[in-house]
XYZ file of C-alpha atoms in Angstrom:
584
model
C 7.447 -176.604 35.527
C 3.784 -177.623 35.258
C 3.154 -176.690 38.894
C 4.799 -173.303 38.313
C 2.668 -172.646 35.229
C -0.547 -173.506 37.064
C 0.468 -171.362 40.033
C 1.210 -168.387 37.795
C -2.087 -168.713 35.938
C -3.951 -168.686 39.248
C -1.979 -165.652 40.396
C -2.660 -163.716 37.210
C -6.342 -164.643 37.194
C -6.681 -163.221 40.676
C -5.222 -159.925 39.521
C -7.173 -159.282 36.327
C -9.884 -157.285 38.065
C -7.464 -154.681 39.365
C -6.917 -151.370 37.651
C -3.493 -150.424 36.313
C -1.066 -150.291 39.188
C 0.140 -152.822 41.681
C -1.455 -156.100 42.664
C -0.503 -155.621 46.271
C -2.677 -158.392 47.698
C -0.910 -161.177 45.804
C 1.839 -163.329 47.287
C 5.162 -162.241 45.793
C 7.268 -164.512 43.642
C 10.752 -165.011 45.063
C 13.776 -165.100 42.763
C 17.277 -166.179 43.737
C 20.254 -164.045 42.714
C 23.952 -164.629 43.293
C 23.733 -162.344 46.360
C 20.466 -163.619 47.821
C 16.726 -163.937 47.349
C 14.410 -161.079 46.374
C 10.621 -160.917 46.313
C 8.573 -159.180 43.659
C 5.172 -157.651 43.126
C 2.617 -158.020 40.336
C 1.766 -154.942 38.250
C -0.259 -154.206 35.115
C 1.025 -152.822 31.838
C -0.829 -150.043 30.027
C -2.730 -152.633 27.977
C -3.532 -154.802 30.991
C -0.798 -157.423 30.810
C 0.439 -158.658 34.171
C 4.144 -158.531 34.959
C 6.478 -159.030 37.891
C 8.458 -156.103 39.333
C 11.548 -156.432 41.501
C 12.653 -153.070 42.841
C 15.857 -151.964 44.491
C 18.187 -154.891 43.868
C 21.768 -153.965 44.841
C 24.330 -154.589 42.101
C 27.313 -153.014 43.886
C 28.461 -152.216 47.393
C 27.184 -148.859 48.688
C 29.844 -146.309 47.595
C 30.205 -144.856 51.092
C 33.171 -143.821 53.217
C 36.393 -145.135 51.712
C 34.434 -146.407 48.696
C 33.391 -142.851 47.771
C 35.088 -141.731 44.549
C 36.363 -145.270 43.992
C 35.555 -147.915 41.400
C 32.451 -149.964 42.270
C 32.726 -153.351 43.955
C 30.208 -156.216 43.601
C 27.270 -156.248 46.006
C 27.623 -158.361 49.118
C 25.296 -161.278 49.911
C 22.292 -160.804 52.163
C 20.363 -163.271 54.275
C 16.639 -163.872 54.166
C 14.398 -162.504 51.425
C 14.942 -158.931 50.274
C 11.713 -156.983 49.782
C 11.646 -155.975 46.133
C 7.969 -155.063 46.143
C 8.530 -151.366 46.816
C 10.629 -148.864 44.941
C 12.920 -148.713 48.001
C 11.648 -145.207 48.618
C 12.719 -144.431 45.038
C 15.978 -142.807 46.048
C 18.145 -141.748 43.109
C 21.841 -141.069 43.461
C 22.522 -137.795 45.269
C 21.915 -134.899 42.871
C 20.554 -131.539 41.909
C 17.390 -132.508 39.946
C 17.786 -131.753 36.255
C 14.640 -129.661 36.029
C 15.844 -127.524 38.927
C 19.284 -127.141 37.363
C 17.979 -126.052 33.964
C 15.642 -123.538 35.586
C 18.632 -121.857 37.228
C 17.514 -122.521 40.807
C 20.413 -122.962 43.221
C 19.671 -125.408 46.018
C 21.053 -125.569 49.508
C 22.848 -128.860 50.261
C 19.953 -130.138 52.357
C 17.615 -129.573 49.390
C 19.437 -132.014 47.127
C 17.525 -135.203 46.410
C 18.629 -138.791 46.676
C 21.193 -140.679 48.663
C 24.805 -141.726 48.318
C 23.760 -145.356 48.805
C 22.124 -145.666 45.395
C 23.642 -148.447 43.307
C 20.474 -150.426 42.724
C 18.531 -151.632 39.720
C 14.956 -152.697 38.978
C 13.962 -155.790 37.009
C 10.613 -156.291 35.258
C 9.461 -159.500 33.559
C 6.234 -160.890 32.100
C 4.303 -163.436 34.131
C 3.743 -165.686 31.139
C 5.582 -168.929 31.816
C 7.932 -169.808 28.982
C 10.630 -172.375 28.444
C 12.335 -169.823 26.204
C 14.439 -167.118 27.777
C 13.346 -163.612 26.806
C 15.498 -160.852 25.311
C 16.787 -158.360 27.861
C 16.735 -154.560 27.574
C 18.902 -152.576 30.000
C 18.069 -148.870 30.265
C 20.575 -146.122 31.165
C 18.953 -142.822 32.126
C 19.995 -139.393 30.918
C 20.367 -136.136 32.797
C 23.626 -134.535 31.684
C 25.691 -136.877 33.879
C 24.472 -134.765 36.790
C 20.955 -136.073 37.472
C 18.411 -138.829 36.856
C 17.286 -142.067 38.454
C 15.352 -145.263 37.903
C 12.109 -143.986 39.445
C 11.576 -141.742 36.416
C 11.294 -144.700 34.053
C 8.140 -146.685 34.671
C 7.960 -150.145 33.054
C 4.251 -150.205 32.238
C 4.671 -149.376 28.530
C 7.531 -151.647 27.507
C 6.111 -154.576 29.498
C 3.316 -154.750 26.951
C 5.989 -156.696 25.053
C 7.738 -159.971 25.811
C 11.039 -158.702 27.141
C 12.818 -158.528 30.463
C 13.501 -154.881 31.328
C 16.285 -153.702 33.636
C 16.469 -150.055 34.733
C 19.655 -149.103 36.541
C 20.957 -145.989 38.208
C 24.517 -144.807 38.613
C 26.541 -142.146 40.391
C 26.217 -138.694 38.837
C 27.756 -135.264 39.255
C 30.639 -134.908 41.694
C 30.294 -138.453 43.031
C 30.177 -139.960 39.559
C 32.700 -138.026 37.503
C 35.140 -136.026 39.653
C 38.749 -136.929 38.835
C 42.295 -135.924 39.713
C 43.382 -137.328 36.342
C 45.482 -140.034 37.960
C 45.045 -143.445 39.553
C 43.963 -141.964 42.896
C 40.647 -140.575 41.633
C 40.512 -141.825 38.038
C 36.892 -140.756 37.472
C 34.277 -142.273 35.161
C 32.695 -143.894 38.210
C 29.195 -143.514 36.778
C 30.177 -145.418 33.631
C 31.924 -148.078 35.697
C 28.767 -148.441 37.792
C 26.860 -149.161 34.595
C 29.357 -151.837 33.586
C 29.043 -153.405 37.037
C 25.278 -153.534 36.484
C 25.855 -155.226 33.107
C 27.937 -157.872 34.885
C 25.110 -158.379 37.363
C 22.755 -158.914 34.434
C 25.069 -161.517 32.912
C 25.247 -163.401 36.204
C 21.619 -163.164 37.286
C 19.141 -162.322 34.566
C 18.501 -165.981 33.675
C 16.827 -166.321 37.082
C 14.281 -163.718 35.930
C 13.600 -165.480 32.632
C 16.010 -163.310 30.663
C 18.564 -164.438 28.096
C 22.087 -163.285 29.041
C 23.104 -163.922 25.427
C 20.551 -161.424 24.103
C 21.104 -158.160 25.968
C 20.381 -154.762 24.420
C 21.565 -151.653 26.241
C 19.679 -148.450 25.509
C 19.718 -144.919 26.804
C 18.798 -141.331 26.059
C 20.884 -138.128 26.180
C 23.741 -138.797 28.623
C 22.370 -142.339 28.656
C 22.813 -142.523 24.882
C 26.361 -141.210 25.206
C 26.951 -143.823 27.908
C 25.740 -146.570 25.583
C 28.227 -145.399 22.970
C 31.052 -145.343 25.515
C 30.262 -148.966 26.333
C 30.409 -149.896 22.649
C 33.866 -148.314 22.469
C 35.195 -149.410 25.873
C 37.188 -152.636 26.263
C 35.813 -152.873 29.813
C 32.251 -153.490 28.609
C 32.909 -155.797 25.679
C 30.947 -159.014 25.673
C 28.442 -157.808 28.269
C 25.773 -156.841 25.700
C 24.905 -157.664 22.117
C 22.953 -154.727 20.651
C 22.777 -151.014 21.413
C 20.261 -148.173 21.117
C 21.499 -144.576 21.329
C 18.788 -141.941 21.666
C 19.842 -138.290 21.392
C 23.406 -138.742 22.521
C 26.702 -140.358 21.563
C 30.264 -140.294 22.842
C 31.089 -137.595 20.262
C 28.207 -135.306 21.252
C 29.415 -132.086 22.871
C 28.755 -133.537 26.332
C 30.276 -136.953 25.583
C 33.678 -136.335 27.151
C 35.323 -133.435 28.945
C 38.701 -132.047 29.922
C 40.104 -130.104 32.861
C 39.022 -132.616 35.484
C 42.062 -132.033 37.709
C 41.383 -128.310 37.884
C 37.726 -128.947 38.713
C 38.686 -131.422 41.449
C 41.026 -128.894 43.031
C 38.351 -126.202 42.893
C 35.955 -128.560 44.661
C 38.613 -129.325 47.259
C 39.385 -125.674 47.930
C 35.697 -124.809 48.251
C 35.326 -127.575 50.846
C 38.401 -126.592 52.859
C 40.722 -129.370 51.673
C 44.437 -128.639 51.240
C 44.986 -129.351 47.551
C 48.743 -128.739 47.744
C 49.370 -132.106 49.405
C 48.514 -134.247 46.382
C 45.722 -136.464 45.142
C 45.763 -138.997 47.985
C 45.336 -136.287 50.597
C 42.549 -134.687 48.558
C 40.731 -138.020 48.272
C 41.019 -138.657 52.006
C 39.619 -135.197 52.696
C 36.727 -135.544 50.246
C 35.803 -138.933 51.702
C 35.226 -137.403 55.136
C 32.906 -134.613 53.984
C 29.133 -134.511 54.255
C 27.806 -136.063 51.043
C 25.221 -133.353 50.395
C 27.674 -130.523 50.937
C 30.133 -132.155 48.551
C 27.551 -132.924 45.859
C 26.143 -129.394 46.017
C 29.474 -127.942 44.824
C 28.432 -128.969 41.318
C 26.295 -125.839 41.201
C 29.369 -123.634 41.606
C 30.375 -124.471 38.051
C 27.185 -123.344 36.286
C 28.091 -120.148 34.445
C 25.513 -119.933 31.653
C 22.453 -122.161 31.898
C 24.087 -125.462 33.042
C 27.222 -124.842 31.012
C 29.986 -125.779 31.357
C 29.199 -129.357 32.305
C 32.153 -129.782 34.636
C 31.494 -133.417 35.530
C 31.611 -135.519 32.394
C 33.374 -138.695 31.325
C 37.092 -138.330 30.683
C 39.644 -140.051 28.505
C 41.460 -142.009 31.202
C 43.492 -144.418 29.084
C 41.612 -147.313 30.632
C 37.821 -147.311 30.558
C 37.947 -144.721 27.776
C 41.318 -145.603 26.220
C 41.464 -142.642 23.819
C 39.314 -139.903 22.385
C 36.053 -141.524 21.206
C 36.697 -140.042 17.770
C 40.077 -141.800 17.688
C 38.555 -145.100 18.777
C 36.008 -144.751 15.986
C 38.651 -143.883 13.423
C 40.894 -146.780 14.467
C 37.950 -149.191 14.763
C 39.209 -150.199 18.197
C 36.016 -151.740 19.535
C 33.757 -154.751 19.130
C 31.019 -153.980 16.628
C 27.344 -154.540 17.455
C 24.071 -153.789 15.689
C 22.951 -150.237 16.464
C 19.665 -148.316 16.494
C 20.257 -144.576 16.794
C 18.553 -141.238 16.302
C 17.222 -137.909 17.493
C 14.122 -135.827 17.951
C 13.294 -133.224 15.315
C 13.978 -130.132 17.458
C 16.655 -131.263 19.898
C 17.918 -127.727 20.411
C 14.805 -126.488 22.162
C 16.068 -127.758 25.519
C 19.118 -125.494 25.206
C 17.330 -122.666 23.411
C 14.301 -122.266 25.667
C 16.146 -120.557 28.592
C 16.795 -117.621 26.297
C 13.049 -116.999 26.265
C 12.392 -117.125 29.991
C 15.636 -115.633 31.307
C 16.250 -112.275 29.638
C 19.578 -112.004 31.452
C 20.780 -114.985 29.403
C 19.936 -113.099 26.213
C 21.729 -110.007 27.477
C 24.822 -111.903 28.559
C 25.022 -113.681 25.211
C 24.777 -110.414 23.277
C 26.866 -108.215 25.570
C 29.566 -110.692 26.561
C 29.688 -112.950 23.536
C 33.433 -113.527 23.671
C 32.957 -115.408 26.944
C 29.345 -116.600 26.902
C 29.216 -117.604 23.235
C 31.593 -120.572 23.628
C 29.777 -121.574 26.828
C 26.497 -121.756 24.915
C 28.020 -124.347 22.579
C 30.065 -126.155 25.252
C 32.843 -125.190 22.870
C 35.309 -126.618 22.180
C 37.172 -129.459 23.858
C 40.797 -129.478 22.702
C 40.560 -126.281 20.644
C 42.999 -123.394 21.005
C 40.502 -120.820 19.741
C 36.939 -121.614 20.841
C 35.735 -118.054 20.194
C 36.516 -118.120 16.470
C 34.811 -121.501 16.153
C 31.766 -120.164 17.992
C 31.583 -117.110 15.727
C 31.671 -119.340 12.675
C 28.794 -121.441 14.020
C 26.646 -118.423 14.897
C 27.393 -116.857 11.507
C 26.461 -120.004 9.616
C 23.129 -120.478 11.379
C 22.125 -116.915 12.333
C 23.899 -114.716 9.799
C 26.223 -113.133 12.337
C 26.234 -111.962 15.928
C 23.463 -109.361 15.581
C 20.677 -111.914 15.467
C 17.101 -111.595 16.699
C 15.735 -113.750 19.502
C 12.203 -112.982 18.339
C 12.378 -113.632 14.601
C 15.055 -116.355 14.533
C 13.690 -118.816 17.091
C 13.701 -121.703 14.634
C 17.264 -120.997 13.539
C 18.504 -120.718 17.145
C 16.911 -124.041 18.031
C 18.283 -125.593 14.830
C 21.788 -124.373 15.688
C 21.791 -125.761 19.212
C 20.193 -129.025 18.123
C 22.459 -129.740 15.181
C 25.668 -128.646 16.878
C 25.196 -130.423 20.196
C 23.293 -133.517 19.136
C 21.940 -134.184 15.670
C 25.020 -133.835 13.487
C 27.302 -135.719 15.924
C 24.652 -138.462 15.942
C 24.644 -138.472 12.127
C 28.438 -138.731 12.080
C 28.324 -141.601 14.576
C 25.808 -143.562 12.521
C 27.745 -143.136 9.268
C 31.075 -144.000 10.899
C 29.688 -147.203 12.382
C 28.115 -148.102 9.048
C 31.439 -147.686 7.228
C 33.483 -149.314 9.998
C 31.325 -152.373 10.524
C 29.797 -153.667 7.266
C 28.811 -156.939 8.941
C 26.620 -155.053 11.421
C 23.524 -152.959 10.777
C 22.800 -149.382 11.809
C 19.184 -148.216 11.914
C 18.830 -144.416 12.012
C 15.684 -142.453 12.898
C 14.281 -139.037 13.684
C 11.168 -138.525 15.813
C 9.108 -136.000 13.851
C 5.708 -136.591 15.462
C 4.761 -133.875 17.983
C 2.582 -135.555 20.582
C 0.272 -134.081 23.164
C 3.002 -134.366 25.792
C 6.387 -132.687 25.452
C 9.245 -131.743 27.726
C 8.687 -128.212 26.472
C 5.346 -128.087 28.291
C 7.207 -127.434 31.524
C 8.966 -124.313 30.321
C 7.539 -122.116 27.551
C 4.429 -123.923 26.279
C 3.461 -121.246 23.777
C 6.926 -121.380 22.276
C 7.095 -125.154 22.235
C 3.710 -126.233 20.940
C 5.122 -127.422 17.622
C 8.635 -128.466 18.622
C 9.637 -132.098 19.151
C 12.273 -131.436 21.744
C 15.051 -133.325 23.487
C 13.531 -136.093 25.572
C 10.148 -136.209 23.841
C 10.903 -139.728 22.604
C 10.757 -140.949 26.203
C 6.981 -140.439 26.417
C 6.529 -143.276 23.945
C 8.716 -145.710 25.903
C 7.857 -144.803 29.481
C 4.737 -143.603 31.244
C 4.504 -140.166 32.800
C 7.251 -137.582 32.834
C 10.697 -139.095 32.574
C 13.815 -136.934 32.585
C 12.210 -134.006 34.383
C 10.838 -135.457 37.616
C 9.101 -134.408 39.730
C 6.415 -133.733 37.132
C 4.787 -130.368 37.855
C 1.029 -130.150 37.697
C -0.209 -128.352 34.594
C -3.987 -127.836 34.358
C -5.474 -129.971 31.627
C -2.255 -131.876 30.962
C -2.712 -135.650 31.321
C -0.118 -137.779 33.089
C 0.277 -140.124 30.136
C -0.475 -140.252 26.432
C -4.183 -140.388 25.606
C -4.718 -139.326 21.995
C -5.179 -142.156 19.531
C -2.508 -140.773 17.198
C 0.034 -140.633 20.046
C -0.771 -144.180 21.113
C -0.298 -145.258 17.500
C 3.187 -143.735 17.472
C 3.897 -145.372 20.841
C 2.901 -148.734 19.347
C 5.310 -148.203 16.460
C 8.212 -147.159 18.687
C 7.850 -149.813 21.374
C 7.352 -152.529 18.774
C 10.405 -151.430 16.791
C 12.609 -151.071 19.866
C 11.635 -154.484 21.230
C 11.870 -156.086 17.777
C 15.406 -154.762 17.528
C 16.210 -156.226 20.941
C 14.697 -159.548 19.884
C 15.731 -159.946 16.252
C 18.356 -157.273 15.600
C 15.877 -155.712 13.174
C 13.142 -153.197 14.150
C 10.890 -154.339 11.283
C 11.649 -158.001 10.586
C 8.436 -158.173 8.549
C 5.804 -155.814 7.147
C 3.383 -156.160 10.066
C 3.672 -152.452 10.923
C 2.957 -151.449 7.335
C 6.470 -150.202 6.552
C 10.073 -151.403 6.512
C 12.876 -149.592 8.340
C 15.896 -149.925 6.082
C 19.378 -149.892 7.633
C 21.835 -147.105 6.878
C 23.544 -147.352 3.496
C 25.560 -144.976 1.320
C 22.577 -142.676 0.766
C 22.109 -142.318 4.555
C 18.335 -142.582 4.547
C 16.680 -142.757 7.934
C 13.200 -143.410 9.310
C 11.029 -140.374 9.999
C 8.837 -141.496 12.888
C 5.361 -140.019 12.486
C 1.883 -141.523 12.600
C 2.806 -142.875 9.139
C 6.557 -143.601 9.332
C 8.606 -143.529 6.150
C 12.212 -143.499 5.002
C 13.576 -140.055 4.103
C 16.876 -138.653 2.873
C 19.427 -136.812 4.983
C 18.228 -133.222 5.538
C 21.373 -132.158 7.420
C 24.081 -132.883 4.859
C 24.869 -129.200 4.309
C 25.111 -128.524 8.039
C 27.206 -131.641 8.508
C 29.585 -130.582 5.749
C 29.955 -127.181 7.418
C 30.516 -128.542 10.923
C 33.257 -130.849 9.609
C 35.259 -127.746 8.657
C 35.589 -126.442 12.222
C 39.107 -126.783 13.691
C 38.110 -128.955 16.650
C 40.070 -131.865 18.080
C 37.327 -134.218 16.969
C 37.385 -132.967 13.389
C 41.179 -133.104 13.173
C 40.867 -136.802 14.057
C 37.853 -137.747 11.937
C 37.863 -135.285 9.029
C 41.370 -133.751 8.797
C 41.020 -133.027 5.082
C 37.794 -131.074 5.675
C 39.035 -128.676 8.379
C 39.503 -125.054 7.305
C 40.421 -121.809 9.025
C 38.340 -119.583 6.794
C 35.038 -117.990 7.724
C 32.109 -119.819 6.161
C 29.385 -117.843 4.415
C 26.078 -117.794 6.303
C 23.183 -120.018 5.255
């Protein structure tokens, strides 16, 4: 151990003069895993701390050929030393990039990005030698279950702290979530990939200085929903110990879907497969097709914006044993401590297309009976989605003759609360009531920093909104979620303002404290205390001066409980009504 410590000190000393980036001239440290050895590279955090990076470690067999649309299998051993000093060309799983999808651009198959051989993860660890294993944080990216990858999530911010960070990627879109609703193509492959990565962490992370008994999984958007699915799934129990859900839960509107068999048959027909011969024949046909051609069929299902999201998790009776709402109601899961929350204006990501695509406005106004429910991804399991949609629009906008110009804030509030914020509130309260021995820490990001996801779309509209995904700028460098980052004159690549860096310090410290201690503010060193959820449902408003505030969405939550949706019939049966609710 003494020789290792001395060697590491020498290595770090030789790297201190480099600017932020890689220390490419240093000899890599080799780590043994259960599949083989992998070399790493030294990099610098945003504050100048040196850390080791190990890129592109396989955690499952490549899902190719007869493994396409099948459950993942453990990675096979390799001989020699695998080069983990490059981001293995940074290939995400095959996809239509999220930014392209939301901008309504339809790509040709050859324009899709990524590769089918994509089940890899990255590991980052401090260089500081320690006899104590460090807490582990495992990140699951978002992207609507149709896009995203590990390259978007740079480690240089979180590695200012003493944690081991793992960033994984998983199958998305057709390859990740197509299902025939039977045992032939059961679906949920993307979630199962994540669980396979968790198993890899349990078996290997001690070799990287991480503590397999202190693993926190965290994710944003579809990644947050994924985290919640793992809390509820019997297949992931015992593989992690704490959970962070950012802007997404299993009961968000995109958390689970229906109609997978019909979607699978539509994909098959579009690709020339005979769907009349049963699931096994369809699988065999789909496994022979060009991967890009098959993945590109996802775009055929976009009808309004990116709705409906045809490739989502499904209740399969196995990985997801029942409706997430039912699992919550029945308390059929192993409780863990939870940190959960939203951004202040989540709905901007859904609302902004209305202000750059006038045809979306026209279709919503002129064909509301069809487009209205699409705009709300409404309503899984409901027999009358149109009446539910009308009630929502009436509550928030006063009816169907609303103004896109004068009711921007209300439109964004509607989309944000319906899709994300109120389901997140419900999730936090349900876990608090279900699991009194565990703590739930709720937050809302209110600070509007210099950088926002809205910058890429309608900057003049977004300059005061804290939109979906803005929390990621405080955890990761650059432009996560919407890669590749377009060049905007005068827009820096990373946070620069002192006030933004202050908020970043708060967030990264609280997130890593939670991963370490199960409490984001174990003492008063940040100047405030984040209290866990209790009966009054206070939550932390994250600003440059964070403070606890009361629930501002109680009225909206009470209204949304009255809608006759499958979820509400399970969770709030005594609240559901069929009457029209008076507008706000």
